[in-house]
Short mmCIF file of C-alpha atoms in Angstrom, two decimals:
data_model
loop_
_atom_site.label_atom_id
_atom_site.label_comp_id
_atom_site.label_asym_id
_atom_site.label_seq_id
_atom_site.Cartn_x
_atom_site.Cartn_y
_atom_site.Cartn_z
CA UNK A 34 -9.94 9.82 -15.69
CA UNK A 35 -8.16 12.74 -15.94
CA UNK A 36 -7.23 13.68 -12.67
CA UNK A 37 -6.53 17.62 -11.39
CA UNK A 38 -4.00 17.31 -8.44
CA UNK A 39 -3.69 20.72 -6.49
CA UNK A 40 -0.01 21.17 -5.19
CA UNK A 41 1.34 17.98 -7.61
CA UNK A 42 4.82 19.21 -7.19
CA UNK A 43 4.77 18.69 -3.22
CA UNK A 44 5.80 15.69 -1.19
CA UNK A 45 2.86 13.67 -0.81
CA UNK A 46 1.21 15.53 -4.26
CA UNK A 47 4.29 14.62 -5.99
CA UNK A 48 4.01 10.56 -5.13
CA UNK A 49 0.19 10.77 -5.81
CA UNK A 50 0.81 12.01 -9.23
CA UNK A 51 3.12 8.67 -10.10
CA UNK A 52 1.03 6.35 -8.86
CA UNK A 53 -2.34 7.85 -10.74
CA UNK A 54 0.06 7.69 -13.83
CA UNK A 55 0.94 3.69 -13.26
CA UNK A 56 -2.76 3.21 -12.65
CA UNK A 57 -3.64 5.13 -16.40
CA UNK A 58 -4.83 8.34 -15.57
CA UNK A 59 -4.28 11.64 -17.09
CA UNK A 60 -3.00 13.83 -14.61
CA UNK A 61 -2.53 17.82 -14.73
CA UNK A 62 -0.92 19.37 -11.83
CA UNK A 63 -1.61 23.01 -10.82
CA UNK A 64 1.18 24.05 -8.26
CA UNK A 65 2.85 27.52 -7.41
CA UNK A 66 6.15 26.03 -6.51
CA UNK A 67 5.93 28.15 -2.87
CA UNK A 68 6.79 24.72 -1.16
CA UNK A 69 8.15 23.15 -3.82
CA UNK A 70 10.79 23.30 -6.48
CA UNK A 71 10.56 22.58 -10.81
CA UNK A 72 13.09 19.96 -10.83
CA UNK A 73 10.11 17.76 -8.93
CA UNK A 74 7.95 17.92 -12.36
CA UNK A 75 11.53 17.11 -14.54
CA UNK A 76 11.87 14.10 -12.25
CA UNK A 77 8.28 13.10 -12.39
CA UNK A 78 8.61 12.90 -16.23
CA UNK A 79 11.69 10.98 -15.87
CA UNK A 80 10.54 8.10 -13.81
CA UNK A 81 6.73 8.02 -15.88
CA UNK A 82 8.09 8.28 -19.08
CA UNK A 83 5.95 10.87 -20.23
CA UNK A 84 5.21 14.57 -20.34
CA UNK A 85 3.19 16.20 -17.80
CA UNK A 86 0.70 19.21 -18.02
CA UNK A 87 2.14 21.58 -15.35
CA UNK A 88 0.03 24.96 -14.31
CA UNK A 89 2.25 27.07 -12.47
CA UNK A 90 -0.16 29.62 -10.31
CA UNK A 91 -1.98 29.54 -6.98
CA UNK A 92 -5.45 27.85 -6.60
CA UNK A 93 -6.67 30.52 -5.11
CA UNK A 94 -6.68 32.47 -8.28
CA UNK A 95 -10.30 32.29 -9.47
CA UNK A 96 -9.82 33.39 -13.49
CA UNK A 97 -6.60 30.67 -14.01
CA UNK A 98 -8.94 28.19 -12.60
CA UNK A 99 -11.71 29.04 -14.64
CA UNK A 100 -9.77 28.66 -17.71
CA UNK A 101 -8.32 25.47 -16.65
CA UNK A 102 -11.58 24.00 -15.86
CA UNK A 103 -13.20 25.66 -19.02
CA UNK A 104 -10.61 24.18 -21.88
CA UNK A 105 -13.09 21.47 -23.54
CA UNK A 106 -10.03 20.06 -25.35
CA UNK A 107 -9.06 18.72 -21.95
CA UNK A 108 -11.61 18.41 -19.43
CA UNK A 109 -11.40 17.80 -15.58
CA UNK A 110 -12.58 14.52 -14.57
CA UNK A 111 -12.04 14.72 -10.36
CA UNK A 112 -10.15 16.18 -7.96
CA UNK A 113 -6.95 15.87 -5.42
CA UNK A 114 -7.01 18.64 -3.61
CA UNK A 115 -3.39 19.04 -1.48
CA UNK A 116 -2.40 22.65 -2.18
CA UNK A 117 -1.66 24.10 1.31
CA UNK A 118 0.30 25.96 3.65
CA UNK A 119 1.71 23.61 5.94
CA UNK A 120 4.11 24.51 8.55
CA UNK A 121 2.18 24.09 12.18
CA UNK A 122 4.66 26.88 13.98
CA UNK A 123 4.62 28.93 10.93
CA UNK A 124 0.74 29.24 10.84
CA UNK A 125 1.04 30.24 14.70
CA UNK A 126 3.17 33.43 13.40
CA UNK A 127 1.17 34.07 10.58
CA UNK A 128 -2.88 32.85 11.15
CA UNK A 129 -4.20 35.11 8.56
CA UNK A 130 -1.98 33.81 5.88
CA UNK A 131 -3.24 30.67 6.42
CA UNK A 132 -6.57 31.52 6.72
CA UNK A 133 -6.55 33.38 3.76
CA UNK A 134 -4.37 30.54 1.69
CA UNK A 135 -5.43 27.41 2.77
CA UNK A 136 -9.71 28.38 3.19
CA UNK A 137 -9.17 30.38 -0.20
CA UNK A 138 -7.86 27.71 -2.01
CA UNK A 139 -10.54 25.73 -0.87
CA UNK A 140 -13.50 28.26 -1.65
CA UNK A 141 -11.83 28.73 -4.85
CA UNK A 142 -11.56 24.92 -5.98
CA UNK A 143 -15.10 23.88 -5.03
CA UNK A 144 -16.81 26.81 -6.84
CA UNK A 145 -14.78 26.45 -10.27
CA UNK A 146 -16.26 22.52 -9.49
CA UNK A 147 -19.70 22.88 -9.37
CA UNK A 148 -19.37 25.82 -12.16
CA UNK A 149 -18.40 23.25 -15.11
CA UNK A 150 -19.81 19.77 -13.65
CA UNK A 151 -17.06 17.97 -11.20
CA UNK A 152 -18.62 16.09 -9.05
CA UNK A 153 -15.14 14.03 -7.52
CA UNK A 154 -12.91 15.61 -4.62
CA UNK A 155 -10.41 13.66 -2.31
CA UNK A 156 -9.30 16.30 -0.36
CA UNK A 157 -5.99 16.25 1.78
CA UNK A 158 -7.16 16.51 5.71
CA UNK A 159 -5.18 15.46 9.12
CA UNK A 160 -5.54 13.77 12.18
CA UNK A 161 -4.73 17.23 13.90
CA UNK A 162 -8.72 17.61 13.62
CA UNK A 163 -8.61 15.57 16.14
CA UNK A 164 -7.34 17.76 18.73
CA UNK A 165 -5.29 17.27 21.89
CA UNK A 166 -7.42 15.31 23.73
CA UNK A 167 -9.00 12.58 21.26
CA UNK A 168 -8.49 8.77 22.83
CA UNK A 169 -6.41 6.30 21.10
CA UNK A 170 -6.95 4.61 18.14
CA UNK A 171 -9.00 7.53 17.30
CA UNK A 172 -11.89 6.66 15.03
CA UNK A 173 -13.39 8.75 12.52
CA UNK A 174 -16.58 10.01 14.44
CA UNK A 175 -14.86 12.14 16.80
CA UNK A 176 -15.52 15.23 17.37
CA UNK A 177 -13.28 17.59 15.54
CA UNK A 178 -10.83 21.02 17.05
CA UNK A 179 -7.16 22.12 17.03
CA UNK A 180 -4.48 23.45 18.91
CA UNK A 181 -3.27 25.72 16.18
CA UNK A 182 -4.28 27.57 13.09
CA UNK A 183 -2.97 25.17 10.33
CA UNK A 184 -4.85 22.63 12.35
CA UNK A 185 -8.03 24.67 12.25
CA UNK A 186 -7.70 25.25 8.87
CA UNK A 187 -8.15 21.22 7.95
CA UNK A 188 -11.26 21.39 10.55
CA UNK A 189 -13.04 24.22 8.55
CA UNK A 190 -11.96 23.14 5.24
CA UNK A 191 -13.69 19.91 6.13
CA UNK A 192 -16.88 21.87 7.47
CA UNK A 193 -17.16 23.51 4.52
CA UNK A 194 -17.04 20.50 2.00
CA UNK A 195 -19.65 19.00 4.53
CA UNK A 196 -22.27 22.03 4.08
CA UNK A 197 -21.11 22.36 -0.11
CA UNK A 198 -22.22 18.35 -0.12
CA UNK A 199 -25.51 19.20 1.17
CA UNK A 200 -26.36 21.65 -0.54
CA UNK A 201 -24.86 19.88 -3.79
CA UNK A 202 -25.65 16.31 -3.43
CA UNK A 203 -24.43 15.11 -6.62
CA UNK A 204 -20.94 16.10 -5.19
CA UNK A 205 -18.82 12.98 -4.25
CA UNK A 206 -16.13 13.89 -1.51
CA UNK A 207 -13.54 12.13 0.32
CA UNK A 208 -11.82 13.47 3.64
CA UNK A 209 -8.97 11.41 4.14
CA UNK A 210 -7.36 12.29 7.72
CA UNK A 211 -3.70 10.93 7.53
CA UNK A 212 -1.09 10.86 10.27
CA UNK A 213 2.03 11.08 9.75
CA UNK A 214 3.10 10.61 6.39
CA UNK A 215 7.34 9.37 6.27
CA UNK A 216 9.45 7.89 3.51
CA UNK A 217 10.33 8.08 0.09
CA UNK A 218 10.03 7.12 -3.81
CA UNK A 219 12.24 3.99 -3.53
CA UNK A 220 13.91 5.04 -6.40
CA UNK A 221 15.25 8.38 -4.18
CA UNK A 222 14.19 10.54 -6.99
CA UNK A 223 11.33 12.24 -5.28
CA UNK A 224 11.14 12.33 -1.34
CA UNK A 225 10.64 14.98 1.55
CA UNK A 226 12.48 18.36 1.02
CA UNK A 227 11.68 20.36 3.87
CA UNK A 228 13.14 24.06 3.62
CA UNK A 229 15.38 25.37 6.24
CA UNK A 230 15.74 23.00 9.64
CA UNK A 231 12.71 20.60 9.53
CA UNK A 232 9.91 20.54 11.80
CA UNK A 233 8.75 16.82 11.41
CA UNK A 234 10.78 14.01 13.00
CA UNK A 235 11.90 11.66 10.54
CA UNK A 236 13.43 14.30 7.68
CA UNK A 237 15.41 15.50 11.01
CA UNK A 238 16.56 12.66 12.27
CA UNK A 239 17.65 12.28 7.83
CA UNK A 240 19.66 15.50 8.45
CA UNK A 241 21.48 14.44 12.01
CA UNK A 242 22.68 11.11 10.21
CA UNK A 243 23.90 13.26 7.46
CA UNK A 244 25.84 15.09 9.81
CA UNK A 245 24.03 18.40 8.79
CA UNK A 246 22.14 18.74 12.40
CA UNK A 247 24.75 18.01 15.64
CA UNK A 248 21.75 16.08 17.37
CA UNK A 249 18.12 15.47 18.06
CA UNK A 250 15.94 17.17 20.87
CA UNK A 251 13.85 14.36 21.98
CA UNK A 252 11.15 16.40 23.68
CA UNK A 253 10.37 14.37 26.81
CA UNK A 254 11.45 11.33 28.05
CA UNK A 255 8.30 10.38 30.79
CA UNK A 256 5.13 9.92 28.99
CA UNK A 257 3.41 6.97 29.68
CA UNK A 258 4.47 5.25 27.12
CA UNK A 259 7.14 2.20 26.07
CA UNK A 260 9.96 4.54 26.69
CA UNK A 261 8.74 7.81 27.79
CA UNK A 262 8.98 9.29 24.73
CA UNK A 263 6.27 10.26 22.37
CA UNK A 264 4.36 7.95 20.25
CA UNK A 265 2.76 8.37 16.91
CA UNK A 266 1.31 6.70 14.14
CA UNK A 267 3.87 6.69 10.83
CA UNK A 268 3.13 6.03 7.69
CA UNK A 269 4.61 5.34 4.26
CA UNK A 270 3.97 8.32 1.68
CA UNK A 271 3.88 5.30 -1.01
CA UNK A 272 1.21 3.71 1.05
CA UNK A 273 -0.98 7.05 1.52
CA UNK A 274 -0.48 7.83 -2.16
CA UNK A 275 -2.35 4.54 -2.50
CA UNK A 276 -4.80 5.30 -0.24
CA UNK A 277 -5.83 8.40 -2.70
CA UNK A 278 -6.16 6.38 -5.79
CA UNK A 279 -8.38 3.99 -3.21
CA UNK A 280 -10.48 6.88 -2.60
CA UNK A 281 -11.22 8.39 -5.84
CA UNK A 282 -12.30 4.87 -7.31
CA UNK A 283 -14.60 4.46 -4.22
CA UNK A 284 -16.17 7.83 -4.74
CA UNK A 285 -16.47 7.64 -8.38
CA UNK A 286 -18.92 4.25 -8.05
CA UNK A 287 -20.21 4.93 -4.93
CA UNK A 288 -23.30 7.48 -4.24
CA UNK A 289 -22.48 8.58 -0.74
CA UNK A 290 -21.64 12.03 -0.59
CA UNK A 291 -19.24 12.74 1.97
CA UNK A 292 -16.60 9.81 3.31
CA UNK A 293 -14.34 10.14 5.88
CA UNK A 294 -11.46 7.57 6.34
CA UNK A 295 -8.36 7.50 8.48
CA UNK A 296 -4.85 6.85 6.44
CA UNK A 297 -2.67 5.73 9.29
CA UNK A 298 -0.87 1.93 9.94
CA UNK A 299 -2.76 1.69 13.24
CA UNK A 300 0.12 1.17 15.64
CA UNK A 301 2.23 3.76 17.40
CA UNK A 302 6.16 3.91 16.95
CA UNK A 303 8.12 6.08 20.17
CA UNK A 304 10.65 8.77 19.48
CA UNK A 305 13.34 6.72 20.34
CA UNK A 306 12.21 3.46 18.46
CA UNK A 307 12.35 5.44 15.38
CA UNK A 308 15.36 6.75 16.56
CA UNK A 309 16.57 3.14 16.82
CA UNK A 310 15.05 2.12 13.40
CA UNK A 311 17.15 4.83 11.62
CA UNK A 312 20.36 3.58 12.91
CA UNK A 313 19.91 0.71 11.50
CA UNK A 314 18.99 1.93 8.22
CA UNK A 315 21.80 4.24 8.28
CA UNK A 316 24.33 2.70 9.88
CA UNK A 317 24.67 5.55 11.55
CA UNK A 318 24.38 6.50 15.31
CA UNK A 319 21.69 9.23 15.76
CA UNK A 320 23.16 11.77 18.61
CA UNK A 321 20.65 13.21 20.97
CA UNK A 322 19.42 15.15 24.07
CA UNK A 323 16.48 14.56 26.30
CA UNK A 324 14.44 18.23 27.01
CA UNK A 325 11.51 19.21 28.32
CA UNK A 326 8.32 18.66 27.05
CA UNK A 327 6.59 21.18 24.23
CA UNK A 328 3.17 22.43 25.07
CA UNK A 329 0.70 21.13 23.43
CA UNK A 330 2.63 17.76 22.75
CA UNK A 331 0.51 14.36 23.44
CA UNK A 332 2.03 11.24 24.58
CA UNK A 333 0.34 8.93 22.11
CA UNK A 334 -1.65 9.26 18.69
CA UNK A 335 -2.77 6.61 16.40
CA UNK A 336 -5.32 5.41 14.06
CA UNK A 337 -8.52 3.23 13.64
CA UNK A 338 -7.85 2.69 10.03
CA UNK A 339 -10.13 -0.14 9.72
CA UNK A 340 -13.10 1.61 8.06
CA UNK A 341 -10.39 2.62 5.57
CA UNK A 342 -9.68 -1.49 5.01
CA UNK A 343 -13.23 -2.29 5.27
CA UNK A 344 -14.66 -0.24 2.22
CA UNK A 345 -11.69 1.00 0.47
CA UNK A 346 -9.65 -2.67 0.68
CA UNK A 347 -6.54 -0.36 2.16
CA UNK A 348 -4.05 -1.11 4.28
CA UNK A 349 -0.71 0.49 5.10
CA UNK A 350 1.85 -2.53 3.79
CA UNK A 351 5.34 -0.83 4.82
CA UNK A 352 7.07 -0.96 8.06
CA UNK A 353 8.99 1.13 9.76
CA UNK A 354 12.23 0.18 8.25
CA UNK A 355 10.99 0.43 5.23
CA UNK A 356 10.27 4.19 5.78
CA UNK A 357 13.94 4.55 7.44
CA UNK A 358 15.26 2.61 4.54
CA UNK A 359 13.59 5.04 1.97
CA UNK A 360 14.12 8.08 3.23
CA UNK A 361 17.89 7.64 3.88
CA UNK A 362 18.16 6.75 0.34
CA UNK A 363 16.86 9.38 -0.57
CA UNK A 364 18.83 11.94 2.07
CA UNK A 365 21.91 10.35 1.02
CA UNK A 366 21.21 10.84 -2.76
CA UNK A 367 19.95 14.61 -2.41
CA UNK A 368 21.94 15.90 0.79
CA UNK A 369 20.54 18.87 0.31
CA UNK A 370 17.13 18.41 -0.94
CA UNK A 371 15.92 18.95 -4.93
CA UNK A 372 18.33 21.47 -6.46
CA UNK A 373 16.42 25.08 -7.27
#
């Protein structure tokens, strides 16, 4: 097939992309390099060993897309749709930005779809639809809300693919609601290049064993949990890559409109476990600080993925070390993330 990947230069777009290339698709990437950098696409083409087509604008931009879709020399087969803003605190500051971005994008997407005949769409969700308040593992038929406005942007992206697959049934579309996506190519070529300080975990705690960040703020040390700290459900970005491919090949022989599946490993890994698990991969000690707890923060969160393994055969197959492992080759090779 030849696959359109929305935001093919990013972290988790950017491993996608590789694998649909070892797997024999065609692949063109549309991508305006807001959260991500050129030399991504250079090192793509390095480690596949072939040229890729590369559309530099914003998906929200109705006439590009049109003549994208429209080129009968090349046409669109399906769709992975990860072009987003990202950045939970950021989208506090700025909700109509992400409103306007992430929903736009959307909009914009499914229209120039049904327009020229695609009927395939993974699209990139998050467990943050399931709230603050879901139980543990959390399943797929919860109910769905947020805490913030990037959140509720993956909640009425979703509700809108649900009411476009009604009134389209011959669209196929996959919600895949991943957790916490860690890691790196092992190759260190391609990884997590967060700009400015990071706000997720594991590309921090990457930094402090650098020696780049003094220490970690470990926010909370008396949950109920193994340690007190928080817990969450972490993930390979090689094995969520795979869980894409999965996805589109289950929606492209299967007749059910709308799936959704959970991409998470199903067991929860503390603050100060991964903590642990990075020194060992680094060889490093990791300094840090116990502080107070951050509204809105949840002891635990973890998957059900086992509708995932029932119908799409899927199953997270790296551990923890593994994603410690990865990453700090990764770190180590680019200290300071893909050069502009």
């Amino acid at each position: 097939m030849r696959v359109l990947v929305t935001g093919g230069a990013g972290y988790i777009g950017s491993h996608t992309v590789l694998q649909l290339l070892a797997a024999g698709h065609q692949v063109v990437i549309v991508d305006d390099f807001s959260n991500a950098k050129p030399t991504v696409v250079n090192r793509l083409e390095t480690l596949a060993s072939q040229p890729l087509t590369v559309h530099a604008f914003d998906v929200a931009d109705r006439d590009r897309l049109d003549a994208l879709f429209a080129d009968p020399a090349a046409p669109i087969d399906a769709v992975i749709h990860f072009a987003a803003f990202k950045a939970v605190g950021e989208s506090v500051a700025k909700p109509l930005d992400y409103y306007r971005n992430n929903l736009g994008a959307t909009l914009a997407l499914a229209e120039a779809m049904l327009r020229y005949d695609v009927r395939h769409l993974v699209f990139s969700s998050s467990a943050t639809v399931y709230g603050e308040s879901a139980p543990v593992p959390m399943t797929e038929d919860l109910p769905t809300s947020a805490t913030n406005p990037y959140g509720w942007t993956k909640v009425m992206n979703e509700q809108i693919l649900r009411d476009a697959v009604v009134a389209h049934p011959l669209l196929r579309v996959a919600l895949l609601r991943y957790f916490n996506p860690v890691g790196a190519h092992p190759s260190g070529q391609i990884g997590e290049d967060p700009a400015g300080i990071p706000n997720n975990l594991m590309p921090y705690l990457a930094q402090v064993a650098l020696g780049r960040i003094p220490k970690l703020s470990v926010f909370g040390d008396d949950y109920d949990t193994v340690d007190g700290s928080g817990v969450r459900d972490y993930l390979h970005v090689e094995d969520l890559a795979a869980g894409h491919l999965a996805a589109l090949e289950w929606i492209s022989t299967h007749d059910r409109p709308l799936s959704v599946w959970n991409l998470g490993s199903g067991q929860g890994t503390s603050v100060l476990e991964l903590v642990r698990a990075f020194e060992r991969a680094s060889g490093r000690e990791i300094p840090y600080e116990i502080v107070a707890r951050r509204p809105g923060d949840i002891a635990t969160s973890y998957a059900d993925p086992s509708l995932a393994e029932r119908e799409l055969g899927w199953r997270t197959t790296r551990t923890v070390d593994d994603m410690c492992v990865d990453t700090w080759r990764w770190q180590q090779a680019n200290p300071h993330g893909y050069p502009s």
